[in-house]
Coordinates of C-alpha atoms in Angstrom, one line a residue:
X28 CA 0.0 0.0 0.0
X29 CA 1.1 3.7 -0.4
X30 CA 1.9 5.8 2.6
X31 CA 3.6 9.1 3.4
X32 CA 6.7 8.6 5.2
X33 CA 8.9 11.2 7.8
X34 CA 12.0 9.0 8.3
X35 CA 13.9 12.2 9.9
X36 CA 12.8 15.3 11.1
X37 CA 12.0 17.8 8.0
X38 CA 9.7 20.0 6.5
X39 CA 6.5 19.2 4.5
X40 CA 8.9 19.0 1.1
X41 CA 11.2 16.4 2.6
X42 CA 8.1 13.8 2.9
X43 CA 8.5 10.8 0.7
X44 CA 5.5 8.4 -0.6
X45 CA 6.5 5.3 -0.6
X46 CA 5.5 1.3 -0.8
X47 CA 5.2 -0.4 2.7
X48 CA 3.6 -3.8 4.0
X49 CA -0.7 -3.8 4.4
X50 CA -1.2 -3.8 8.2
X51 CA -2.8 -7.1 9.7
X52 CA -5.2 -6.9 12.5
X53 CA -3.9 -8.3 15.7
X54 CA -6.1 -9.0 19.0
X55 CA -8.5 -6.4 19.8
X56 CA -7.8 -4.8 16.4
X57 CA -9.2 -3.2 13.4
X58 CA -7.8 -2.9 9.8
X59 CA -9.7 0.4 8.4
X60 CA -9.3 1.3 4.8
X61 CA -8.5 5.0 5.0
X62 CA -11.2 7.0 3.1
X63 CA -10.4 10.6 4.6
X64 CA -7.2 11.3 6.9
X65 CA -7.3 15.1 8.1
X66 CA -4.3 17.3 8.8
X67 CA -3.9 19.4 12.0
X68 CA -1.4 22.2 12.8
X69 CA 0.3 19.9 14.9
X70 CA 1.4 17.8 11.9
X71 CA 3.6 19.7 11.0
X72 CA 5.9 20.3 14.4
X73 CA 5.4 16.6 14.7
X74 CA 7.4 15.9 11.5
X75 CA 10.1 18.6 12.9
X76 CA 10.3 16.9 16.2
X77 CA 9.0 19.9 17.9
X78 CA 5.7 18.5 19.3
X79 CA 4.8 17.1 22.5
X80 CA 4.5 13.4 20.9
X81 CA 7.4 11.9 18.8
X82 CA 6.8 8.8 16.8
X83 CA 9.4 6.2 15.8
X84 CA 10.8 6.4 12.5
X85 CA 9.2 6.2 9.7
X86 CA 6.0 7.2 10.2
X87 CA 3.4 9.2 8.4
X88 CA 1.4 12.6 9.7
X89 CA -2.3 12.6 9.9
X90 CA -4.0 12.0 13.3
X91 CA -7.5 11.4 12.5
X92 CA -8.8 9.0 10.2
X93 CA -12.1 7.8 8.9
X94 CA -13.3 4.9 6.1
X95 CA -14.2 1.2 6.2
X96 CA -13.3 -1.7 8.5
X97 CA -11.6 -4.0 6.1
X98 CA -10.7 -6.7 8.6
X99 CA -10.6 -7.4 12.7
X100 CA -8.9 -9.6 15.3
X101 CA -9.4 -12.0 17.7
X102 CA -12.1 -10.7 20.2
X103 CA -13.3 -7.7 18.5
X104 CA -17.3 -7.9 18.9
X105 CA -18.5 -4.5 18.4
X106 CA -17.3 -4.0 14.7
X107 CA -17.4 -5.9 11.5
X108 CA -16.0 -5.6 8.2
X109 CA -17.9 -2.4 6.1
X110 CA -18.9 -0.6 8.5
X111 CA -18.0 2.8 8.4
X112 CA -15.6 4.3 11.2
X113 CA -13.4 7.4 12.2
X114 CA -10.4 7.0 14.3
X115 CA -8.2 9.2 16.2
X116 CA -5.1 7.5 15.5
X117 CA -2.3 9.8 16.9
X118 CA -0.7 9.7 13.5
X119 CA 0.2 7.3 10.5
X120 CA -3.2 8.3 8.7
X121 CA -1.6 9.5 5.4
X122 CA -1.7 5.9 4.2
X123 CA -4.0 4.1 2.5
X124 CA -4.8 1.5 5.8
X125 CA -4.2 1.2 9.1
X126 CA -4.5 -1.2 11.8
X127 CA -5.2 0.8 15.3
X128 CA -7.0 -0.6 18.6
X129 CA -11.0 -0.9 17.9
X130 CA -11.8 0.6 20.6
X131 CA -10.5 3.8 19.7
X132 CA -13.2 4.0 16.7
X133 CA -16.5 5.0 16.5
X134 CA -19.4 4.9 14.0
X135 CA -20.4 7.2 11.7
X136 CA -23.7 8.1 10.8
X137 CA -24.6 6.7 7.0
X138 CA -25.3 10.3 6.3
X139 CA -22.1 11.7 7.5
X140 CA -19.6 11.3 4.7
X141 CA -16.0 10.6 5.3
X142 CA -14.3 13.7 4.8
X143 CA -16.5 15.8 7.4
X144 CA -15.9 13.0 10.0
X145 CA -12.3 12.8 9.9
X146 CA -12.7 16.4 10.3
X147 CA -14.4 16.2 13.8
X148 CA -12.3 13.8 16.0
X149 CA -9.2 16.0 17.2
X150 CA -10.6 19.7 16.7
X151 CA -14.2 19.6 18.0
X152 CA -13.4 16.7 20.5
X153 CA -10.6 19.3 21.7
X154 CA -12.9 22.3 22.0
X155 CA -15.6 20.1 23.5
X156 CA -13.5 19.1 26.0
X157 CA -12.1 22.1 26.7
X158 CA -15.5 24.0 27.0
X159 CA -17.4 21.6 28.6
X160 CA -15.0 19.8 30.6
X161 CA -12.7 23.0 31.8
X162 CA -14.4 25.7 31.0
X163 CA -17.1 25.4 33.5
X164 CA -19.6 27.8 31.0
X165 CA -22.5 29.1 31.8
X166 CA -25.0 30.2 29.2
X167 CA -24.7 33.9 28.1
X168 CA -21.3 34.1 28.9
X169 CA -18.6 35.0 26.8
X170 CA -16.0 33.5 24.5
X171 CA -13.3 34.9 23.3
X172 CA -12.3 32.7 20.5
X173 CA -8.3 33.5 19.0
X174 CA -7.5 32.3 16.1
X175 CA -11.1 31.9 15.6
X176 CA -10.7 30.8 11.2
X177 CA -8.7 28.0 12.0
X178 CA -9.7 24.3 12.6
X179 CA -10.4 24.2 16.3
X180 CA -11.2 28.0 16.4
X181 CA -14.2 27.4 14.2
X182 CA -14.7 24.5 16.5
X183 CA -14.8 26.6 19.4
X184 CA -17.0 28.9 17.7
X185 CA -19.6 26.7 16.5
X186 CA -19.6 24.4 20.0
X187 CA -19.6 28.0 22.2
X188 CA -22.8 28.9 20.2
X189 CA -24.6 25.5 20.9
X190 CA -23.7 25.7 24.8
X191 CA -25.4 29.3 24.3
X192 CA -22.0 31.4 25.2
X193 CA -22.0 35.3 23.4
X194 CA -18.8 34.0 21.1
X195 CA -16.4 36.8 20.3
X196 CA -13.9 35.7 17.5
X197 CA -10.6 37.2 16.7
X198 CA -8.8 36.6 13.6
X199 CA -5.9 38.2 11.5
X200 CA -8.6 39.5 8.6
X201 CA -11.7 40.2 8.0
X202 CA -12.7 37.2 5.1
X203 CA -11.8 35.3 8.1
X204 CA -14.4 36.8 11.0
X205 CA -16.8 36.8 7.8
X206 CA -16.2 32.9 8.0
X207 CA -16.2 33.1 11.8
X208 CA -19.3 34.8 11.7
X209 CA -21.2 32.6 9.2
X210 CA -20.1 29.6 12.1
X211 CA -21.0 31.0 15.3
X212 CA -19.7 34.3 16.3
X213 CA -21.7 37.0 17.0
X214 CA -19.1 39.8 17.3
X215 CA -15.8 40.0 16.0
X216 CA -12.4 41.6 16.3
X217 CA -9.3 42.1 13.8
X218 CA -6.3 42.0 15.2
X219 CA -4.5 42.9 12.6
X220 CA -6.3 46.4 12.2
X221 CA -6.8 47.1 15.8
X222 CA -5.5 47.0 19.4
X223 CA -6.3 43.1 20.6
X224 CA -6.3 44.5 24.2
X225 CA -7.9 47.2 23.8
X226 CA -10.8 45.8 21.4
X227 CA -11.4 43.0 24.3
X228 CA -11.7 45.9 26.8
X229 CA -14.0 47.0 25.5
X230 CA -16.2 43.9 24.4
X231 CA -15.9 42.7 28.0
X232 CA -16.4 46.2 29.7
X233 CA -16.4 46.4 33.2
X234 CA -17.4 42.6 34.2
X235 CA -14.4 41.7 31.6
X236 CA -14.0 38.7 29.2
X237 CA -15.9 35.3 30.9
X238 CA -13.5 32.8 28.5
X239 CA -10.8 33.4 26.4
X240 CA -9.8 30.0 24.2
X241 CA -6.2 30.3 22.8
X242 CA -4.7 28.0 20.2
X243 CA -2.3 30.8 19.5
X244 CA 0.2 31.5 22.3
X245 CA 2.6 34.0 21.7
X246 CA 1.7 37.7 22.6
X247 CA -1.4 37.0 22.5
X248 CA -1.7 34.7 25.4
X249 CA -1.3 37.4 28.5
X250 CA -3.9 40.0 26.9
X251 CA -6.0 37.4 27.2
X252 CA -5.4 36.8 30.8
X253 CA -5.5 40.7 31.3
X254 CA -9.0 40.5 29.2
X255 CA -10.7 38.6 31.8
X256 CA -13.0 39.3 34.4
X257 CA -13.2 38.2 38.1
X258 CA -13.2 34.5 38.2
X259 CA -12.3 34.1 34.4
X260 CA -11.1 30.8 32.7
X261 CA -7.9 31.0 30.7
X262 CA -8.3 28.1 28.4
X263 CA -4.8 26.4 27.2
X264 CA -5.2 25.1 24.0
X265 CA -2.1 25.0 21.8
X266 CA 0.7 27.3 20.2
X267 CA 0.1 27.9 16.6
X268 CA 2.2 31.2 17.0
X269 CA 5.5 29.7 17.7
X270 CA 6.5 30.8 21.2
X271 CA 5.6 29.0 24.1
X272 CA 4.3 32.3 26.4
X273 CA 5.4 33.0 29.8
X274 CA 2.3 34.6 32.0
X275 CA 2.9 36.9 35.0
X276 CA 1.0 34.9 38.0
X277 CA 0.4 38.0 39.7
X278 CA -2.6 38.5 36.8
X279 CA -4.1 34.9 38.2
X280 CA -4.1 36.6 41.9
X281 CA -5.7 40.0 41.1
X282 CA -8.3 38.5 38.5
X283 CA -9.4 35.3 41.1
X284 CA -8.7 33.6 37.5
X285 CA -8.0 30.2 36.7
X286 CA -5.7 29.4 33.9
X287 CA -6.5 25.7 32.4
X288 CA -4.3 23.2 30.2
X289 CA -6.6 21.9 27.3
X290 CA -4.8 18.1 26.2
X291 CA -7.3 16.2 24.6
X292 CA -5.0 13.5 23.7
X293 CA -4.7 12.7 27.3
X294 CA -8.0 13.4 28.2
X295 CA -8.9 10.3 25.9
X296 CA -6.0 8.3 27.2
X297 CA -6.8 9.2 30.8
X298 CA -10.7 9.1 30.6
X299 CA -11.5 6.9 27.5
X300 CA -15.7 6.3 27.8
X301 CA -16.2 10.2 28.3
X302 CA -13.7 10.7 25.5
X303 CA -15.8 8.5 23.5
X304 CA -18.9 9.6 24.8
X305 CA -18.2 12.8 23.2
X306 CA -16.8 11.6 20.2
X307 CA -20.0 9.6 19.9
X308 CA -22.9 13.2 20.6
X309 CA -19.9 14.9 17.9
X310 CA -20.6 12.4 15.1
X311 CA -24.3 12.9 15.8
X312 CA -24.3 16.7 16.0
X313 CA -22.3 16.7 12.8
X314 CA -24.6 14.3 10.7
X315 CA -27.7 16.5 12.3
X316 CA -26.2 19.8 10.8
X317 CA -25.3 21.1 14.6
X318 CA -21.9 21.6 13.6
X319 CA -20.8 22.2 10.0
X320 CA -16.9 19.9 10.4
X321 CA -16.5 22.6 7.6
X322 CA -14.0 20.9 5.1
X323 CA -11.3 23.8 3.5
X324 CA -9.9 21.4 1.1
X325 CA -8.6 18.4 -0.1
X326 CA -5.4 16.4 -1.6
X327 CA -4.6 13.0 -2.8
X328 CA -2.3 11.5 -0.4
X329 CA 0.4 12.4 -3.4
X330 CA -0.4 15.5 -2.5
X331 CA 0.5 16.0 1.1
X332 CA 3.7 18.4 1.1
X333 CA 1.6 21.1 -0.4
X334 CA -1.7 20.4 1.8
X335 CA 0.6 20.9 5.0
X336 CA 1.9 24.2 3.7
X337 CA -1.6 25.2 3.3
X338 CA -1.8 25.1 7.1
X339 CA 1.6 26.5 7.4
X340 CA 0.9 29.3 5.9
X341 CA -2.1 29.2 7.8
X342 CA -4.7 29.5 5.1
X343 CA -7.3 27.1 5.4
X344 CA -10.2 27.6 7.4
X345 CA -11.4 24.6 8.4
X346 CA -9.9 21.2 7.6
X347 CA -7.7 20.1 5.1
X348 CA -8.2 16.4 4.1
X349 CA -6.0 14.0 2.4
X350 CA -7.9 11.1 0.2
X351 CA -5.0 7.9 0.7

């Protein structure tokens, strides 16, 4: 079968597709035939050894997957071969098939086609679980959403809506807050044209900014914390800018605030049937129109080096999707 291999640490152009072995189910396995994998910002430090989680050599990027059970191993009960599955796989989804524990899939809808669902798995299941789980919202309060165009921006965006939270989003244009807006966000602020601290001021006036959600890091991470109001949750979510921020604590004393890590990968490792609980009401929200899994694009698996500069260059808005 073809795959995408990272054999060292590289950039997006250094990725190689190559011939490898089909994967055989072992116990408490399942082969899926890879019908959609979709690519995250974190694909791309994970192939330059800069993120968190470092696979062995060689592997391929792509965390989330979705498509058809081909085959299953001894002991595996509760799927068959064609049924129709997405996976959160961690990565080795640019490939045609992969063989991953079948308890870490789930079903999708037969009117949920592949591409939206392998959208759904790592960016809503990370702002579900970081808005439901840590954020501790209550309805009318509000979201400051950074990054708010991106995958798990428009994630936050759409989900903040649902759980009836007044969703600010701030993005870096205004065809992006047009997009933000059309998914969720009632008002919006560009941070490219105007003052980020100032423009939350005065959103939040005097009670300040309920939730801030950050994917970004960087700069923007402590006017965030300065945004928020007494009691405020500071919600830890990733750092697309680069620069791992460094927040003064005296800002968590005088604001009674709580600043909370987001890690969704370890929430499922840690906490597996609320993990797929969620994953589960996700699928179901998505195939009822609840939230869009808005795709941005899509690449054959051949592909891949110029879908990843797509989110390097941090264009898309929404997911970009490989088809292996």
């Amino acid at each position: 079968m073809k795959a995408i291999l990272c054999s060292q640490y590289c950039g997006p152009d250094d990725l190689v597709l190559s011939d490898i072995p089909d994967p055989v189910a072992g116990p408490g396995e399942a082969v899926i035939a890879i019908k959609a994998a979709a690519l995250n910002f974190f694909d791309l430090l994970m192939i330059q050894g800069k993120y968190q989680i470092k696979p062995p050599f060689p592997f391929s990027p792509a965390a989330e997957i979705a498509g058809v059970v081909e085959s299953v191993g001894a002991g595996v009960t509760d799927l068959k071969p064609g049924d129709r599955v997405a996976a959160s796989c961690g990565y080795n989804g640019a490939r045609q098939k992969i063989a991953i524990p079948a308890s870490q899939a789930v079903k999708i809808p037969d009117n949920l086609d592949f591409d939206r669902a392998a959208g759904v798995i790592v960016i809503y299941g990370t702002a579900l679980h970081a808005l439901e789980d840590r954020a501790d919202p209550k309805p009318g309060e509000t979201l400051a959403v950074f990054g708010a165009a991106g995958g798990v921006g428009l994630a936050a965006c759409e989900l903040g809506k649902v759980l009836g939270l007044k969703v600010i989003a701030c993005a870096s244009s205004d065809e992006k807050l047009e997009f933000a807006k059309k998914h969720g966000a009632e008002l919006t602020i560009n941070y490219a044209k105007e003052d980020l601290k100032e423009a939350l001021k005065r959103v939040g006036g005097e009670k300040g900014i309920d939730i801030v959600f950050d994917p970004v890091g960087g700069t923007y991470a402590e006017i965030g914390v300065r945004s928020l109001g007494w009691k405020g949750r500071f919600l830890v979510i990733g750092f697309a800018a680069g620069d791992i921020p460094k927040i003064p604590l005296n800002l968590a004393l005088l604001k009674g605030c709580d600043i909370r890590g987001v890690f969704w990968g370890a929430h499922m490792k840690r906490e597996p049937k609320q993990g797929r609980a969620a994953l589960e009401k996700l699928m179901k929200w998505a195939a009822e129109g609840k939230i869009s899994s808005h795709v941005d694009s899509t690449f054959p698996l051949e592909k891949t080096t110029e879908a990843l500069k797509v989110l390097a260059e941090r264009k898309a808005m929404g997911k970009v999707i490989l088809h292996p």
